[in-house]
mmCIF file of C-alpha atoms in Angstrom:
data_model
loop_
_atom_site.group_PDB
_atom_site.id
_atom_site.type_symbol
_atom_site.label_atom_id
_atom_site.label_comp_id
_atom_site.label_asym_id
_atom_site.label_seq_id
_atom_site.Cartn_x
_atom_site.Cartn_y
_atom_site.Cartn_z
ATOM 1 C CA MET A 1 72.195 64.033 101.117
ATOM 2 C CA SER A 2 69.305 64.759 99.423
ATOM 3 C CA THR A 3 68.709 68.060 96.915
ATOM 4 C CA ILE A 4 65.499 69.881 96.319
ATOM 5 C CA ASP A 5 65.651 71.527 92.962
ATOM 6 C CA PRO A 6 64.697 75.123 93.024
ATOM 7 C CA ALA A 7 62.853 74.853 89.642
ATOM 8 C CA GLN A 8 60.650 71.981 90.965
ATOM 9 C CA SER A 9 60.111 73.531 94.551
ATOM 10 C CA ALA A 10 58.971 77.036 92.963
ATOM 11 C CA LEU A 11 56.843 75.158 90.973
ATOM 12 C CA ALA A 12 55.424 73.035 94.150
ATOM 13 C CA VAL A 13 54.740 76.253 95.931
ATOM 14 C CA ALA A 14 52.771 77.836 93.040
ATOM 15 C CA VAL A 15 50.738 74.693 92.629
ATOM 16 C CA LEU A 16 49.805 74.946 96.365
ATOM 17 C CA VAL A 17 49.271 78.266 96.124
ATOM 18 C CA GLY A 18 47.014 78.442 93.602
ATOM 19 C CA LEU A 19 44.997 75.420 95.479
ATOM 20 C CA THR A 20 44.375 77.550 98.356
ATOM 21 C CA LEU A 21 43.288 80.332 96.246
ATOM 22 C CA LEU A 22 41.076 78.274 94.405
ATOM 23 C CA THR A 23 39.700 76.528 97.575
ATOM 24 C CA LEU A 24 39.202 80.013 99.161
ATOM 25 C CA THR A 25 37.358 80.947 96.291
ATOM 26 C CA LEU A 26 34.940 78.114 95.681
ATOM 27 C CA SER A 27 34.006 78.372 99.422
ATOM 28 C CA ARG A 28 33.836 82.100 99.195
ATOM 29 C CA VAL A 29 35.868 82.769 102.311
ATOM 30 C CA HIS A 30 37.575 86.182 101.701
ATOM 31 C CA VAL A 31 41.119 85.672 102.871
ATOM 32 C CA ARG A 32 42.963 85.390 99.765
ATOM 33 C CA ARG A 33 44.713 88.339 99.630
ATOM 34 C CA ASP A 34 46.105 87.807 103.353
ATOM 35 C CA ALA A 35 47.156 84.070 101.999
ATOM 36 C CA MET A 36 49.126 85.599 99.213
ATOM 37 C CA VAL A 37 50.874 88.507 101.230
ATOM 38 C CA ALA A 38 51.422 85.672 103.920
ATOM 39 C CA VAL A 39 53.353 83.465 101.092
ATOM 40 C CA ALA A 40 55.143 86.327 99.378
ATOM 41 C CA ARG A 41 56.483 87.589 102.948
ATOM 42 C CA ALA A 42 57.664 84.091 103.906
ATOM 43 C CA ALA A 43 59.333 83.534 100.894
ATOM 44 C CA VAL A 44 60.944 87.264 101.105
ATOM 45 C CA GLN A 45 62.006 86.603 104.705
ATOM 46 C CA LEU A 46 63.103 83.255 104.112
ATOM 47 C CA VAL A 47 65.546 84.188 101.235
ATOM 48 C CA ALA A 48 66.776 86.814 103.316
ATOM 49 C CA VAL A 49 67.125 84.719 106.501
ATOM 50 C CA ALA A 50 69.085 82.127 104.407
ATOM 51 C CA LEU A 51 71.652 84.811 102.937
ATOM 52 C CA VAL A 52 72.302 86.137 106.746
ATOM 53 C CA ILE A 53 72.682 82.780 108.027
ATOM 54 C CA ALA A 54 75.055 81.614 105.004
ATOM 55 C CA TRP A 55 77.250 84.572 106.033
ATOM 56 C CA VAL A 56 77.159 83.430 109.534
ATOM 57 C CA PHE A 57 78.461 80.080 108.905
ATOM 58 C CA ARG A 58 81.458 81.316 106.869
ATOM 59 C CA HIS A 59 81.917 84.034 109.472
ATOM 60 C CA PRO A 60 81.391 82.520 113.299
ATOM 61 C CA GLU A 61 82.164 85.656 114.818
ATOM 62 C CA GLY A 62 79.107 86.759 113.210
ATOM 63 C CA VAL A 63 77.264 84.310 115.538
ATOM 64 C CA ALA A 64 76.240 86.786 118.559
ATOM 65 C CA LEU A 65 75.437 89.761 116.578
ATOM 66 C CA TYR A 66 73.090 87.683 114.949
ATOM 67 C CA LEU A 67 71.333 85.855 118.062
ATOM 68 C CA GLY A 68 71.389 89.594 119.407
ATOM 69 C CA VAL A 69 69.142 90.957 116.497
ATOM 70 C CA MET A 70 66.861 88.038 117.221
ATOM 71 C CA ILE A 71 66.999 88.493 120.755
ATOM 72 C CA ALA A 72 66.202 92.182 120.570
ATOM 73 C CA ALA A 73 63.427 91.185 117.795
ATOM 74 C CA ALA A 74 61.729 88.663 120.208
ATOM 75 C CA THR A 75 61.765 90.788 122.867
ATOM 76 C CA ALA A 76 59.778 93.793 120.980
ATOM 77 C CA THR A 77 57.341 91.199 120.037
ATOM 78 C CA SER A 78 56.670 90.076 123.502
ATOM 79 C CA VAL A 79 56.447 93.567 124.543
ATOM 80 C CA ARG A 80 53.916 94.108 122.209
ATOM 81 C CA ARG A 81 51.660 91.203 122.782
ATOM 82 C CA ILE A 82 52.030 91.806 126.136
ATOM 83 C CA GLY A 83 51.166 95.340 126.024
ATOM 84 C CA CYS A 84 53.344 96.228 129.181
ATOM 85 C CA GLY A 85 55.404 99.359 127.006
ATOM 86 C CA ALA A 86 59.181 99.738 126.570
ATOM 87 C CA ARG A 87 59.951 100.606 130.268
ATOM 88 C CA LEU A 88 59.592 97.038 130.954
ATOM 89 C CA ALA A 89 61.166 95.568 128.029
ATOM 90 C CA PRO A 90 64.446 94.968 130.022
ATOM 91 C CA HIS A 91 62.287 92.987 131.743
ATOM 92 C CA VAL A 92 60.646 90.888 129.398
ATOM 93 C CA GLY A 93 63.914 90.381 127.398
ATOM 94 C CA ALA A 94 65.834 89.195 130.699
ATOM 95 C CA ALA A 95 63.110 86.177 130.935
ATOM 96 C CA ILE A 96 63.488 85.248 127.241
ATOM 97 C CA VAL A 97 67.287 85.530 127.511
ATOM 98 C CA VAL A 98 67.749 83.500 130.892
ATOM 99 C CA GLY A 99 65.188 80.944 129.301
ATOM 100 C CA ALA A 100 67.179 80.447 126.059
ATOM 101 C CA THR A 101 70.724 80.425 128.052
ATOM 102 C CA THR A 102 69.520 77.856 130.123
ATOM 103 C CA ALA A 103 68.456 75.409 127.130
ATOM 104 C CA VAL A 104 71.163 76.165 124.939
ATOM 105 C CA VAL A 105 74.408 76.305 127.623
ATOM 106 C CA THR A 106 73.184 72.662 129.105
ATOM 107 C CA VAL A 107 72.907 71.240 125.253
ATOM 108 C CA LEU A 108 76.185 72.559 124.355
ATOM 109 C CA ALA A 109 78.160 72.308 127.815
ATOM 110 C CA THR A 110 76.762 68.149 127.935
ATOM 111 C CA GLY A 111 78.713 67.871 124.257
ATOM 112 C CA ALA A 112 75.138 66.961 122.768
ATOM 113 C CA LEU A 113 75.406 69.579 119.903
ATOM 114 C CA GLU A 114 78.982 70.992 118.659
ATOM 115 C CA TRP A 115 80.267 74.145 119.367
ATOM 116 C CA ARG A 116 80.162 75.584 116.049
ATOM 117 C CA SER A 117 77.859 77.892 114.125
ATOM 118 C CA GLN A 118 76.236 75.270 111.879
ATOM 119 C CA THR A 119 74.744 73.860 114.912
ATOM 120 C CA VAL A 120 74.514 76.858 117.632
ATOM 121 C CA VAL A 121 72.377 79.132 115.461
ATOM 122 C CA PRO A 122 69.713 77.047 114.161
ATOM 123 C CA PHE A 123 69.452 75.297 117.614
ATOM 124 C CA ALA A 124 69.465 78.527 119.429
ATOM 125 C CA ALA A 125 67.234 80.086 117.207
ATOM 126 C CA GLN A 126 64.425 77.774 117.887
ATOM 127 C CA ILE A 127 64.888 78.268 121.540
ATOM 128 C CA VAL A 128 64.773 81.812 121.417
ATOM 129 C CA GLY A 129 61.671 81.857 119.538
ATOM 130 C CA GLY A 130 60.234 79.214 121.845
ATOM 131 C CA SER A 131 60.947 81.285 124.888
ATOM 132 C CA MET A 132 59.401 84.659 123.342
ATOM 133 C CA THR A 133 56.202 82.509 122.946
ATOM 134 C CA ALA A 134 56.117 81.705 126.182
ATOM 135 C CA ALA A 135 56.750 85.079 127.329
ATOM 136 C CA SER A 136 54.098 86.453 125.456
ATOM 137 C CA LEU A 137 51.633 84.004 126.328
ATOM 138 C CA ALA A 138 52.420 83.812 130.197
ATOM 139 C CA GLY A 139 52.623 87.782 130.454
ATOM 140 C CA GLY A 140 49.479 88.629 128.252
ATOM 141 C CA ARG A 141 47.810 85.990 130.042
ATOM 142 C CA MET A 142 48.689 87.460 133.473
ATOM 143 C CA ARG A 143 47.717 90.740 132.426
ATOM 144 C CA ASP A 144 44.215 89.861 131.187
ATOM 145 C CA ASP A 145 43.341 88.139 134.315
ATOM 146 C CA VAL A 146 44.687 90.649 136.958
ATOM 147 C CA ALA A 147 42.955 93.057 134.985
ATOM 148 C CA ARG A 148 39.368 90.877 135.024
ATOM 149 C CA ASP A 149 39.545 90.074 138.521
ATOM 150 C CA TRP A 150 41.070 93.449 140.075
ATOM 151 C CA GLY A 151 38.823 93.240 143.111
ATOM 152 C CA GLN A 152 41.160 90.140 144.412
ATOM 153 C CA VAL A 153 44.260 92.019 143.772
ATOM 154 C CA GLU A 154 42.985 94.807 145.633
ATOM 155 C CA ALA A 155 41.683 92.594 148.631
ATOM 156 C CA TRP A 156 45.128 91.141 148.950
ATOM 157 C CA LEU A 157 46.811 94.696 148.917
ATOM 158 C CA ALA A 158 44.291 95.870 151.526
ATOM 159 C CA ILE A 159 45.753 93.175 154.156
ATOM 160 C CA GLY A 160 49.290 94.345 153.556
ATOM 161 C CA ALA A 161 50.415 91.898 150.747
ATOM 162 C CA SER A 162 52.859 93.321 148.022
ATOM 163 C CA PRO A 163 52.098 93.857 144.445
ATOM 164 C CA ARG A 164 53.906 91.011 143.411
ATOM 165 C CA GLN A 165 52.302 88.547 146.209
ATOM 166 C CA ALA A 166 48.864 90.015 145.313
ATOM 167 C CA THR A 167 49.392 88.483 141.805
ATOM 168 C CA SER A 168 51.108 85.391 142.339
ATOM 169 C CA THR A 169 48.458 83.171 141.846
ATOM 170 C CA PHE A 170 47.566 84.640 138.631
ATOM 171 C CA GLY A 171 51.061 84.349 137.543
ATOM 172 C CA ARG A 172 51.299 80.512 138.911
ATOM 173 C CA LEU A 173 48.008 80.082 136.437
ATOM 174 C CA ALA A 174 49.232 82.078 133.767
ATOM 175 C CA VAL A 175 52.454 79.989 133.186
ATOM 176 C CA ALA A 176 50.507 76.486 133.390
ATOM 177 C CA ARG A 177 48.564 77.602 130.752
ATOM 178 C CA ALA A 178 51.602 79.460 128.720
ATOM 179 C CA LEU A 179 53.184 75.708 128.709
ATOM 180 C CA VAL A 180 50.096 73.907 127.552
ATOM 181 C CA PRO A 181 51.523 74.126 123.866
ATOM 182 C CA ALA A 182 55.222 72.995 124.734
ATOM 183 C CA ILE A 183 54.034 70.023 126.436
ATOM 184 C CA ASP A 184 51.219 69.124 123.940
ATOM 185 C CA GLN A 185 53.792 69.476 121.351
ATOM 186 C CA THR A 186 56.359 67.295 123.452
ATOM 187 C CA ARG A 187 54.066 64.498 124.573
ATOM 188 C CA SER A 188 52.653 63.985 120.742
ATOM 189 C CA ALA A 189 55.982 64.147 118.685
ATOM 190 C CA GLY A 190 55.806 61.381 116.542
ATOM 191 C CA LEU A 191 52.435 60.125 117.221
ATOM 192 C CA VAL A 192 50.443 63.102 116.076
ATOM 193 C CA THR A 193 52.696 65.074 114.137
ATOM 194 C CA LEU A 194 56.393 64.776 113.155
ATOM 195 C CA PRO A 195 57.989 68.027 114.415
ATOM 196 C CA GLY A 196 60.077 70.205 111.795
ATOM 197 C CA ALA A 197 63.602 69.224 112.870
ATOM 198 C CA PHE A 198 63.019 65.800 112.596
ATOM 199 C CA VAL A 199 61.272 66.324 109.017
ATOM 200 C CA GLY A 200 64.130 68.438 107.990
ATOM 201 C CA LEU A 201 66.718 66.141 108.902
ATOM 202 C CA LEU A 202 64.812 63.050 107.416
ATOM 203 C CA LEU A 203 64.448 65.391 103.966
ATOM 204 C CA GLY A 204 68.785 66.401 104.276
ATOM 205 C CA GLY A 205 69.037 62.441 104.480
ATOM 206 C CA ALA A 206 69.997 62.229 108.243
ATOM 207 C CA SER A 207 68.971 58.428 109.513
ATOM 208 C CA PRO A 208 65.678 58.140 111.329
ATOM 209 C CA ALA A 209 67.409 57.694 114.450
ATOM 210 C CA GLU A 210 69.884 60.652 114.158
ATOM 211 C CA ALA A 211 66.332 62.901 113.335
ATOM 212 C CA ALA A 212 64.910 61.410 116.715
ATOM 213 C CA GLU A 213 67.831 61.933 118.525
ATOM 214 C CA VAL A 214 68.148 65.668 117.344
ATOM 215 C CA GLN A 215 64.275 66.201 117.562
ATOM 216 C CA LEU A 216 64.446 65.246 121.273
ATOM 217 C CA LEU A 217 66.925 67.439 122.066
ATOM 218 C CA VAL A 218 65.186 70.384 120.450
ATOM 219 C CA LEU A 219 61.514 69.248 122.148
ATOM 220 C CA ALA A 220 63.398 69.375 125.750
ATOM 221 C CA GLY A 221 65.349 72.282 124.979
ATOM 222 C CA LEU A 222 62.004 74.213 124.297
ATOM 223 C CA LEU A 223 60.078 72.927 127.265
ATOM 224 C CA ALA A 224 63.121 74.119 129.528
ATOM 225 C CA ALA A 225 63.391 77.599 127.990
ATOM 226 C CA GLN A 226 59.749 77.836 127.829
ATOM 227 C CA THR A 227 59.434 76.946 131.705
ATOM 228 C CA VAL A 228 61.995 79.430 133.033
ATOM 229 C CA ALA A 229 61.044 82.178 130.544
ATOM 230 C CA ALA A 230 57.357 81.911 131.601
ATOM 231 C CA ILE A 231 58.239 81.985 135.099
ATOM 232 C CA LEU A 232 60.728 84.761 134.906
ATOM 233 C CA THR A 233 58.329 87.175 133.265
ATOM 234 C CA VAL A 234 55.130 86.574 135.463
ATOM 235 C CA ARG A 235 57.528 87.116 138.181
ATOM 236 C CA LEU A 236 59.118 90.331 136.663
ATOM 237 C CA LEU A 237 55.994 91.888 135.696
ATOM 238 C CA GLY A 238 54.188 90.868 139.200
ATOM 239 C CA PRO A 239 55.238 94.160 140.875
ATOM 240 C CA TRP A 240 53.854 96.293 137.976
ATOM 241 C CA LEU A 241 50.886 94.589 137.505
ATOM 242 C CA GLY A 242 50.090 94.448 140.774
ATOM 243 C CA SER A 243 50.423 98.269 141.008
ATOM 244 C CA THR A 244 47.680 99.659 138.681
ATOM 245 C CA GLN A 245 44.795 97.906 136.999
ATOM 246 C CA PRO A 246 46.087 97.360 133.749
ATOM 247 C CA VAL A 247 43.561 97.016 130.957
ATOM 248 C CA THR A 248 42.732 94.249 128.991
ATOM 249 C CA THR A 249 44.453 93.444 125.986
ATOM 250 C CA ASP A 250 41.154 91.927 124.273
#
C-alpha cells in the first residue's frame, strides 16, 4: 500500500493554495477570501471526520450513530435547499433514507461488499450524500416550477384533480432533471474523468481492476439511490406543493 508523507502533503496543499491566490490576484477576481476560507474549512472538517471515522472503525457499534447523524445533516440540508420548512422534514428524510437504504442493502446483501465498518461507512456515506443531492435538486426544481406555472396547477384543481395529481407532471420533469448529473457522471466515468473512489483506490495501492470494480458499485449504487430518493421526494411533497402556491427560491 502506498503512503503519503504528511509534511509533503501539507507543502503541496500550501503551494496549490498559493497558486490559486496568485492567479486570482493577477486576474483581479475578488474571491480570495472565499477560497482561503473554503480550504481552511475543508482541512478542519476532514481532520474531524478522519478522527470520527477512525473511532467508528475501532468501535463498529458506532456505525449506526454515525450514519444517523449524517442522515440528519443531509435532511436538514435538503429541507433548506427545497425551502419546505421543518414540518416536512420527515418526508424529505424518508426519501433520503429509503433511497440510500435501497442501494446499500442491495450491495451488502449480494456480498459485493463485506459487512464491516471499514466498507459500510465509506460506501453508505457516499450513497447518503447522493440521495441528499437528488432530493434537493428534485424538490427545489419542482417547487420553483409549480410556483412559476401555478395557473396550470389551479386549472387541474378546478376540474377535481388532487394536489398530488395537479403537480405530478412537474414532479416527473423535476426527477428527470435531478438525475442528469448522476447519469452524466456514470456515463462519462473513465472517459471524461476518473471518479474519486477509483483514484483513491489506485493511490491506496489497489489494482486498476479492483478500483474499477468498486467504482462501478459506487456509481450504480448512487444512480439507484438518487432515482428512488428523487421520485419519493416529489411524490411526498406533491400534496403540499399543490395545496398552496409556493414562493420561488430564486
